[in-house]
Amino acid sequence: MVCESLLREGVEVIFGFPGGAVLPFFDTLPQYPKLRHILVRHEQGAAHAAEGYARATGKVGVCLATSGPGAANLVTGIADAHLDSVPIIAITGQVARPFIGKDAFQEIDITGITQPITKHNYLALDVASLPRIFKEAFYLARTGRPGPLLIDIPRDVFIEQAEFHYPNKVDLPGYKPTLQGHPAQIKKAAKLINEVQRPLIIAGRGVIISAAYAELKELVEKAQIPVVTTLLGISCFPESHALSYGMLGMHGMAYANFAVNDADLIIAIGMRFDDRATAKVSAFAPHAKIIHIDIDPAEIGKNVPVDVPIVGDAKAVLQKLNKQVTPTQHIDWVRQLDDWRREHQAINIRDTNHLLPQYVIRQIYEVTRGEAIIVTGVGQNQMWAAQHYWYDKPNSLISSGGLGTMGFELPAALGAKIGRPDETVWCIAGDGGFQMTIQELATIVQEKVAVKIAIMNNGYLGMVRQWQELFYGKRYVATPLSSPDFVKIAEAYGLGGLRVKRKEEVVPAIQKAMAEAGPFLIDFEIEPEENVYPMVPPGASLSEVIEEPKKEGKVVTDSAKLPVSNI
Ligand SMILES: Cc1ncc(C[n+]2csc(CCOP(=O)(O)OP(=O)(O)O)c2C)c(N)n1
Ligand SMILES: [Mg+2]
């Protein structure tokens, strides 16, 4: 029933790990050679790999684990998918029905645990219900705002038998996503756009999910509206376009943040006003009216009051909106943004012989000619990858935005490469995050997945160290980090590896990694105390950007003035 359902939904790959409760499933699997099972080394890896697959392809990713500890290990990946609207299905085994609620061996209430972090979840208590459940789960994962679903199947349900009838449609009266956008609201939005002087688009991951690339570009060019993106919106609009002003937010470009601060109209598309994007929310876009286009009505007005809400799919809404927008120019506004961009060149890289992470990312961009899919860890490495690679190619940055999950990088890169085998996939890892899911190197080698790995090895939990440097009087508590010899680790796992300590070794090493047919790891020993700039300090508004100090010296910030929030 499970395998047949997966085939009906077009599934080709399952990332999983076995155990007693799911043994009947694994025993059946060889009868389904079209279902490729990838044995991960930890179930968290399965969930992130399913996410990487889903983020890279737009298809539903599938992961599978046994009951109890197996299911529990999926939780971080499910939460990650939930916060970033990633369509995955997690299948878990459960103890047999008579044992449920008895604290049986390897029993946990995984539907209870994942209730707040799934779009919906199921405990399948009847074998005949399995086809309907799978049909619904895939439908829910794919439609409306995508997200994770979980299907928990007791061991004795796995071994029962019933007739297999796969439904050809779902019957979910309470679930009818609004796609088209209300015509009156779209008309209001067009009127505003046609009237204002300083409009700004903030584009998020919703544009990528909806594949509204052409529609966004049409709006931008027709009405000459500058664009900034959220972290997850990166690669929804070509970054080398003259009207692209990069990422906004805590580590966004100063000029992108100034643009938000000065705009008289914000057109927010498929983004949810996350606090890393808005900074101090009461001071967000103080002069602007806000149009918010989002498929999820729960996002409207959640963080920021909105003047014109439009609930719908980005592509469908933009198609209609574009027809009502008149061709315009905003010469003074665009000139102002260009001036800011000239004055605040955060993307410049300091000229030094030290091995700067920004330089490494920039060289990966040069060698791959901007054609790679970049999968990042969380922390400084993530921000440098967002800032210093130029994303012109649609959907080419994969990153854990909402949850900010260290350890995402390696398994997500594995999933991305499985989903798009013809693309070059670079995993940009932190030395801390890499050690959280390092075991997936074995999966990569066993399954011959040619992921290229660049570890930004600064010997620190770098982003936390940066906060300690700036806001906690340089007291580096619990952030200096030792690591194993990553090149020897690579060798032990059976892939090639190189260590790079000097600037002139960077390009040859990247070229060597690209020339290898299989996976390859480079351990870049980068400048240990390099910081990510620009930075909007926690609690400050987007206009209060700290920029990179001009000299090699360190920034001094009066921490007493800054409210402390959680990292
Ligand atoms: C699972 C998890 N634990 C803790 C954190 C908090 N955190 C955010 S960034 C960071 C440091 C990451 O260190 P590393 O992977 O070496 O990346 P770097 O910032 O040095 O590039 C930490 C600990 C997190 N994001 N995720
Ligand atoms: Mg680090």
Tab-separated table of C-alpha atoms and ligand atoms in Angstrom, residues 430-432 456-462 481, ligand 2:
chain	number	residue	atom	x	y	z
A	430	GLY	CA	30.693	25.805	8.936
A	431	ASP	CA	33.213	23.774	10.908
A	432	GLY	CA	30.628	23.606	13.705
A	456	MET	CA	34.693	27.581	6.121
A	457	ASN	CA	36.911	26.508	8.987
A	458	ASN	CA	37.363	29.424	11.384
A	459	GLY	CA	37.860	27.326	14.516
A	460	TYR	CA	34.809	28.952	16.054
A	461	LEU	CA	31.075	28.798	16.241
A	462	GLY	CA	31.696	31.932	14.305
A	481	LEU	CA	35.903	24.857	18.578
B	2	MG	MG	32.867	28.091	12.301
